Short mmCIF file of C-alpha atoms and ligand atoms in Angstrom, two decimals:
data_model
loop_
_atom_site.label_atom_id
_atom_site.label_comp_id
_atom_site.label_asym_id
_atom_site.label_seq_id
_atom_site.Cartn_x
_atom_site.Cartn_y
_atom_site.Cartn_z
CA MET A 1 0.00 0.00 0.00
CA ASP A 2 2.95 2.34 0.80
CA HIS A 3 4.19 1.90 -2.78
CA ALA A 4 0.89 3.16 -4.17
CA ARG A 5 1.35 6.48 -2.26
CA HIS A 6 4.86 6.94 -3.64
CA VAL A 7 3.69 6.35 -7.17
CA PHE A 8 0.77 8.74 -6.65
CA ARG A 9 3.15 11.52 -5.47
CA ILE A 10 5.40 11.16 -8.49
CA VAL A 11 2.45 11.13 -10.88
CA LEU A 12 1.06 14.25 -9.17
CA LEU A 13 4.44 16.02 -9.42
CA VAL A 14 4.74 15.19 -13.12
CA ALA A 15 1.17 16.38 -13.71
CA ILE A 16 1.89 19.71 -11.96
CA ILE A 17 5.12 20.28 -13.95
CA LEU A 18 3.25 19.47 -17.17
CA ALA A 19 0.46 21.91 -16.29
CA VAL A 20 2.99 24.69 -15.50
CA VAL A 21 4.88 24.07 -18.74
CA LEU A 22 1.71 24.12 -20.84
CA LEU A 23 0.45 27.25 -19.11
CA ALA A 24 3.79 29.05 -19.54
CA ARG A 25 3.96 27.97 -23.18
CA GLY A 26 0.49 29.42 -23.76
CA PHE A 27 1.69 32.79 -22.48
CA LEU A 28 5.16 32.84 -24.03
CA VAL A 29 4.65 31.48 -27.55
CA PRO A 30 3.63 34.35 -29.90
CA LYS A 31 0.11 34.09 -31.32
CA SER A 32 1.13 33.68 -34.94
CA TYR A 33 3.73 30.98 -34.28
CA GLY A 34 3.10 27.99 -36.52
CA LEU A 35 0.69 29.83 -38.82
CA TYR A 36 2.84 29.02 -41.87
CA GLY A 37 5.62 26.90 -40.35
CA ARG A 38 7.91 26.76 -37.37
CA TYR A 39 8.34 30.51 -37.07
CA ARG A 40 6.34 33.58 -36.09
CA GLY A 41 3.88 34.12 -38.96
CA ALA A 42 3.45 37.84 -38.24
CA SER A 43 7.14 38.45 -38.95
CA VAL A 44 6.42 37.96 -42.66
CA ALA A 45 4.19 41.05 -42.73
CA GLU A 46 6.58 42.96 -40.47
CA GLN A 47 9.54 42.33 -42.77
CA MET A 48 7.42 43.17 -45.82
CA ASN A 49 6.44 46.58 -44.44
CA LEU A 50 9.99 47.38 -43.34
CA ARG A 51 11.07 48.07 -46.94
CA PRO A 52 8.64 49.29 -49.60
CA PRO A 53 8.68 47.23 -52.84
CA MET A 54 10.96 48.78 -55.48
CA HIS A 55 10.50 46.64 -58.59
CA ALA A 56 7.14 46.54 -60.37
CA GLY A 57 7.75 44.62 -63.62
CA ALA A 58 7.61 45.77 -67.24
CA ALA A 59 3.81 46.04 -67.33
CA ALA A 60 3.95 48.94 -64.85
CA CYS A 61 6.13 50.98 -67.24
CA ALA A 62 3.64 50.59 -70.08
CA ASP A 63 1.18 52.92 -68.30
CA CYS A 64 3.40 55.92 -69.06
CA HIS A 65 5.76 54.69 -71.81
CA GLU A 66 3.53 53.01 -74.35
CA ASP A 67 5.94 53.39 -77.29
CA GLN A 68 8.90 51.67 -75.65
CA ALA A 69 6.63 49.03 -74.12
CA LYS A 70 5.06 48.14 -77.49
CA LYS A 71 8.43 47.98 -79.21
CA ARG A 72 9.86 45.77 -76.52
CA THR A 73 7.05 43.20 -76.47
CA ALA A 74 7.21 42.92 -80.26
CA GLY A 75 10.98 42.52 -80.41
CA ALA A 76 13.87 40.31 -79.35
CA HIS A 77 14.09 41.88 -75.90
CA LYS A 78 10.55 40.85 -74.96
CA ASN A 79 11.94 38.85 -72.05
CA VAL A 80 14.42 41.49 -70.89
CA SER A 81 12.64 43.59 -68.28
CA CYS A 82 12.79 47.39 -68.48
CA GLU A 83 14.07 47.55 -64.93
CA ILE A 84 17.19 45.54 -65.78
CA CYS A 85 18.41 48.46 -67.90
CA HIS A 86 16.71 51.43 -66.19
CA GLY A 87 16.60 50.43 -62.54
CA PRO A 88 13.55 49.88 -60.35
CA LEU A 89 10.28 51.80 -60.69
CA GLY A 90 10.43 52.72 -56.98
CA ALA A 91 13.51 54.89 -57.59
CA HIS A 92 11.93 56.57 -60.67
CA VAL A 93 8.31 57.21 -59.64
CA LYS A 94 8.08 57.90 -55.91
CA ALA A 95 5.12 56.95 -53.72
CA ASP A 96 3.94 60.60 -53.74
CA GLY A 97 3.86 60.58 -57.56
CA SER A 98 6.98 62.71 -58.11
CA VAL A 99 9.26 61.58 -60.94
CA VAL A 100 13.05 61.30 -60.76
CA LYS A 101 14.82 60.62 -64.06
CA PRO A 102 15.94 56.99 -64.13
CA PRO A 103 19.42 56.06 -65.35
CA ILE A 104 20.02 55.44 -69.05
CA ASP A 105 23.24 53.59 -69.77
CA ARG A 106 24.08 54.26 -73.42
CA SER A 107 27.54 52.71 -73.34
CA PHE A 108 28.45 49.48 -75.11
CA THR A 109 29.23 47.92 -71.71
CA LEU A 110 25.49 47.54 -71.01
CA CYS A 111 25.02 45.35 -74.08
CA ALA A 112 28.38 43.62 -73.65
CA ARG A 113 27.38 42.40 -70.19
CA CYS A 114 24.88 40.04 -71.82
CA HIS A 115 26.13 39.70 -75.42
CA ARG A 116 29.93 39.64 -75.32
CA LYS A 117 31.14 36.28 -76.62
CA ILE A 118 32.09 34.08 -73.67
CA GLU A 119 32.85 30.36 -74.02
CA GLY A 120 30.74 29.50 -70.95
CA ARG A 121 27.53 30.95 -72.42
CA PRO A 122 25.01 28.67 -74.16
CA ALA A 123 26.02 28.49 -77.83
CA LYS A 124 22.45 29.37 -78.91
CA PHE A 125 22.44 32.67 -77.01
CA PRO A 126 23.18 35.58 -79.39
CA GLN A 127 26.76 36.67 -78.74
CA VAL A 128 29.29 38.74 -80.63
CA VAL A 129 33.05 39.14 -80.53
CA LEU A 130 32.95 42.87 -79.92
CA ASP A 131 35.88 44.12 -82.04
CA GLN A 132 35.00 41.79 -84.93
CA HIS A 133 31.32 42.77 -84.87
CA VAL A 134 31.82 46.54 -84.79
CA ASN A 135 33.63 48.20 -87.67
CA GLY A 136 35.71 50.66 -85.72
CA PRO A 137 36.56 51.31 -82.12
CA VAL A 138 34.38 49.64 -79.47
CA GLU A 139 33.57 52.63 -77.32
CA GLY A 140 30.76 54.87 -76.11
CA LYS A 141 27.32 54.47 -77.71
CA VAL A 142 28.60 52.36 -80.60
CA CYS A 143 25.94 49.61 -80.25
CA LEU A 144 23.11 52.15 -80.49
CA GLN A 145 24.31 53.25 -83.96
CA CYS A 146 22.76 50.10 -85.40
CA HIS A 147 20.58 48.63 -82.63
CA ASP A 148 17.49 50.02 -80.91
CA PRO A 149 17.73 48.79 -77.30
CA HIS A 150 13.95 48.33 -77.15
CA SER A 151 13.81 46.28 -80.34
CA PRO A 152 17.40 45.29 -81.06
CA LYS A 153 17.12 43.19 -84.22
CA PRO A 154 18.63 45.35 -86.94
C1 HEC B 1 3.56 57.43 -63.63
C2 HEC B 1 4.15 57.49 -64.93
C3 HEC B 1 5.47 56.76 -65.14
C4 HEC B 1 5.73 55.42 -64.97
C5 HEC B 1 4.81 54.34 -64.40
C6 HEC B 1 7.07 55.21 -65.46
N1 HEC B 1 7.60 56.38 -65.90
FE1 HEC B 1 9.39 56.64 -66.79
N2 HEC B 1 9.06 58.64 -67.00
C7 HEC B 1 7.92 59.29 -66.56
C8 HEC B 1 8.06 60.73 -66.81
C9 HEC B 1 7.04 61.80 -66.47
C10 HEC B 1 9.33 60.90 -67.41
C11 HEC B 1 9.99 62.21 -67.85
C12 HEC B 1 10.89 62.69 -66.75
C13 HEC B 1 11.64 63.96 -67.11
O1 HEC B 1 11.81 64.22 -68.30
O2 HEC B 1 12.08 64.62 -66.16
C14 HEC B 1 9.91 59.58 -67.53
C15 HEC B 1 11.14 59.32 -68.10
C16 HEC B 1 11.70 58.05 -68.25
C17 HEC B 1 12.94 57.77 -68.92
C18 HEC B 1 13.82 58.78 -69.64
C19 HEC B 1 14.74 59.49 -68.70
C20 HEC B 1 15.58 60.51 -69.44
O3 HEC B 1 16.72 60.73 -69.01
O4 HEC B 1 15.10 61.09 -70.42
C21 HEC B 1 13.16 56.43 -68.82
C22 HEC B 1 14.34 55.66 -69.33
C23 HEC B 1 12.04 55.87 -68.09
N3 HEC B 1 11.16 56.87 -67.75
C24 HEC B 1 11.90 54.53 -67.80
C25 HEC B 1 10.84 53.99 -67.10
C26 HEC B 1 10.74 52.60 -66.74
C27 HEC B 1 11.77 51.55 -67.05
C28 HEC B 1 9.58 52.43 -66.07
C29 HEC B 1 9.03 51.17 -65.42
C30 HEC B 1 9.91 50.57 -64.41
C31 HEC B 1 8.92 53.73 -66.03
N4 HEC B 1 9.73 54.63 -66.65
C32 HEC B 1 7.68 53.97 -65.47
C33 HEC B 1 6.80 58.70 -66.02
C34 HEC B 1 6.67 57.36 -65.72
C1 HEC B 2 18.42 46.35 -73.05
C2 HEC B 2 18.29 47.50 -72.18
C3 HEC B 2 16.98 48.24 -72.20
C4 HEC B 2 15.72 47.75 -71.95
C5 HEC B 2 15.31 46.31 -71.65
C6 HEC B 2 14.83 48.87 -71.98
N1 HEC B 2 15.52 50.01 -72.26
FE1 HEC B 2 14.78 51.89 -72.38
N2 HEC B 2 16.57 52.59 -73.07
C7 HEC B 2 17.72 51.84 -73.14
C8 HEC B 2 18.77 52.65 -73.74
C9 HEC B 2 20.20 52.20 -74.01
C10 HEC B 2 18.19 53.92 -74.05
C11 HEC B 2 18.84 55.10 -74.75
C12 HEC B 2 18.47 55.04 -76.22
C13 HEC B 2 19.14 56.10 -77.06
O1 HEC B 2 19.63 57.08 -76.53
O2 HEC B 2 19.12 55.93 -78.29
C14 HEC B 2 16.81 53.85 -73.58
C15 HEC B 2 15.90 54.90 -73.62
C16 HEC B 2 14.65 54.89 -73.02
C17 HEC B 2 13.77 56.04 -72.90
C18 HEC B 2 14.09 57.47 -73.34
C19 HEC B 2 13.41 57.77 -74.66
C20 HEC B 2 13.95 56.94 -75.76
O3 HEC B 2 13.19 56.10 -76.28
O4 HEC B 2 15.15 57.08 -76.12
C21 HEC B 2 12.63 55.61 -72.27
C22 HEC B 2 11.42 56.43 -71.90
C23 HEC B 2 12.80 54.18 -72.03
N3 HEC B 2 14.03 53.79 -72.49
C24 HEC B 2 11.85 53.37 -71.43
C25 HEC B 2 11.92 51.98 -71.40
C26 HEC B 2 10.81 51.12 -71.04
C27 HEC B 2 9.45 51.59 -70.60
C28 HEC B 2 11.25 49.84 -71.18
C29 HEC B 2 10.46 48.56 -71.03
C30 HEC B 2 9.22 48.49 -71.83
C31 HEC B 2 12.66 49.91 -71.57
N4 HEC B 2 13.00 51.22 -71.71
C32 HEC B 2 13.48 48.79 -71.75
C33 HEC B 2 17.87 50.54 -72.73
C34 HEC B 2 16.84 49.67 -72.42
C1 HEC B 3 20.12 41.61 -69.32
C2 HEC B 3 20.70 41.03 -70.50
C3 HEC B 3 20.63 41.80 -71.80
C4 HEC B 3 21.08 43.08 -72.04
C5 HEC B 3 21.67 44.06 -71.06
C6 HEC B 3 20.94 43.28 -73.45
N1 HEC B 3 20.39 42.17 -74.04
FE1 HEC B 3 20.09 41.86 -76.01
N2 HEC B 3 19.15 40.11 -75.64
C7 HEC B 3 19.01 39.55 -74.39
C8 HEC B 3 18.17 38.38 -74.50
C9 HEC B 3 17.76 37.46 -73.34
C10 HEC B 3 17.83 38.25 -75.85
C11 HEC B 3 16.95 37.17 -76.49
C12 HEC B 3 17.83 36.00 -76.82
C13 HEC B 3 17.09 34.86 -77.48
O1 HEC B 3 16.13 35.10 -78.19
O2 HEC B 3 17.53 33.73 -77.24
C14 HEC B 3 18.48 39.34 -76.55
C15 HEC B 3 18.41 39.56 -77.91
C16 HEC B 3 19.16 40.52 -78.59
C17 HEC B 3 19.31 40.63 -80.04
C18 HEC B 3 18.61 39.75 -81.07
C19 HEC B 3 19.48 38.62 -81.42
C20 HEC B 3 18.82 37.70 -82.41
O3 HEC B 3 19.43 37.51 -83.46
O4 HEC B 3 17.73 37.21 -82.10
C21 HEC B 3 20.13 41.68 -80.29
C22 HEC B 3 20.59 42.19 -81.65
C23 HEC B 3 20.49 42.27 -79.02
N3 HEC B 3 19.87 41.53 -78.02
C24 HEC B 3 21.26 43.39 -78.86
C25 HEC B 3 21.43 44.07 -77.66
C26 HEC B 3 21.98 45.40 -77.52
C27 HEC B 3 22.47 46.26 -78.67
C28 HEC B 3 22.00 45.69 -76.19
C29 HEC B 3 22.41 47.01 -75.53
C30 HEC B 3 21.61 48.15 -75.86
C31 HEC B 3 21.45 44.56 -75.49
N4 HEC B 3 21.09 43.60 -76.42
C32 HEC B 3 21.33 44.43 -74.11
C33 HEC B 3 19.57 39.99 -73.22
C34 HEC B 3 20.16 41.25 -73.06
C1 HEC B 4 27.59 48.84 -87.85
C2 HEC B 4 26.33 48.39 -87.28
C3 HEC B 4 26.39 47.58 -86.00
C4 HEC B 4 26.96 47.96 -84.81
C5 HEC B 4 27.77 49.20 -84.52
C6 HEC B 4 26.64 46.89 -83.87
N1 HEC B 4 25.88 45.93 -84.51
FE1 HEC B 4 25.19 44.23 -83.66
N2 HEC B 4 24.44 43.61 -85.45
C7 HEC B 4 24.45 44.36 -86.60
C8 HEC B 4 23.79 43.61 -87.66
C9 HEC B 4 23.59 44.08 -89.10
C10 HEC B 4 23.41 42.37 -87.10
C11 HEC B 4 22.67 41.22 -87.76
C12 HEC B 4 23.56 40.44 -88.68
C13 HEC B 4 24.60 39.69 -87.90
O1 HEC B 4 24.25 38.77 -87.17
O2 HEC B 4 25.79 40.01 -88.03
C14 HEC B 4 23.83 42.39 -85.71
C15 HEC B 4 23.63 41.37 -84.81
C16 HEC B 4 23.91 41.46 -83.44
C17 HEC B 4 23.62 40.43 -82.48
C18 HEC B 4 22.95 39.10 -82.78
C19 HEC B 4 24.02 38.11 -83.12
C20 HEC B 4 23.46 36.72 -83.34
O3 HEC B 4 24.27 35.78 -83.29
O4 HEC B 4 22.25 36.56 -83.51
C21 HEC B 4 24.03 40.88 -81.27
C22 HEC B 4 23.93 40.14 -79.95
C23 HEC B 4 24.60 42.20 -81.48
N3 HEC B 4 24.50 42.50 -82.80
C24 HEC B 4 25.12 42.95 -80.47
C25 HEC B 4 25.81 44.14 -80.68
C26 HEC B 4 26.53 44.84 -79.65
C27 HEC B 4 26.64 44.38 -78.20
C28 HEC B 4 27.07 45.95 -80.22
C29 HEC B 4 27.95 46.98 -79.55
C30 HEC B 4 29.21 46.50 -79.04
C31 HEC B 4 26.68 45.94 -81.63
N4 HEC B 4 25.91 44.83 -81.85
C32 HEC B 4 27.03 46.90 -82.56
C33 HEC B 4 24.99 45.62 -86.76
C34 HEC B 4 25.71 46.31 -85.80
#
């Protein structure tokens, strides 16, 4: 009979510890924990609001630059987003509607970054050996003499 009392005490102790742990957990674990996974779900929205979105995609440019947008979707650069060459919309059109001129890189280095012949590039990707392709010095705006950046096929 004595043994039964010992066992009862231990079971009671374990039950009390369990109750305290569960109660403390209820208070300490943030509400949104586990909403999406093993982290605080609300932190997603917090991080999102910390920095306003900068990039908006090519469709957002079409609202104000119909000509360039039409040319681009009809041409070889249809998959090259405007923001790759001109930077993000957020830096150009501010939240209050004011407009800051975006960068325009007219130098051959812009085009060379993607089209300079490099052995490691897929053979099918259009590439040129710069000084063989251009008759004359490879400098300044030379690529724009023959190519329109928004519809580059000559
Ligand atoms: C709300 C309208 C609006 C949207 C949307 C917009 N722009 Fe503009 N953009 C303008 C205005 C206005 C100017 C003329 C600014 C000036 O001349 O000072 C301009 C000028 C430009 C210029 C020429 C700058 C120069 O030096 O002449 C480029 C390049 C340009 N925008 C690119 C873009 C790209 C890329 C996007 C999309 C990411 C975009 N714009 C979205 C209104 C817009
Ligand atoms: C491959 C890079 C590239 C892409 C992609 C690109 N642009 Fe441009 N953009 C240029 C360059 C380079 C110039 C300067 C052209 C010149 O001076 O002849 C320019 C000029 C402009 C201008 C000034 C007016 C003009 O036509 O010269 C505007 C506005 C503009 N771009 C908007 C856009 C918009 C909107 C998109 C997407 C629909 C876009 N660009 C995509 C490289 C690019
Ligand atoms: C961010 C990378 C990038 C930049 C910068 C870029 N291009 Fe392109 N260009 C592409 C892609 C991607 C294609 C489509 C390739 C395909 O169809 O497989 C392309 C296609 C072309 C084509 C058509 C090739 C063909 O025969 O189909 C020409 C010409 C061209 N670009 C010239 C230029 C010039 C000139 C510049 C600079 C004003 C430039 N590109 C800047 C990525 C780029
Ligand atoms: C004197 C005019 C001229 C200049 C300058 C020029 N191009 Fe071209 N480019 C052409 C012509 C014409 C073609 C199409 C015929 C061909 O493939 O050679 C072409 C084709 C291309 C192609 C497609 C090649 C392919 O395999 O499909 C790319 C990429 C290109 N040019 C990039 C550039 C770059 C980058 C510059 C600047 C460094 C430049 N071009 C300067 C005339 C020019």
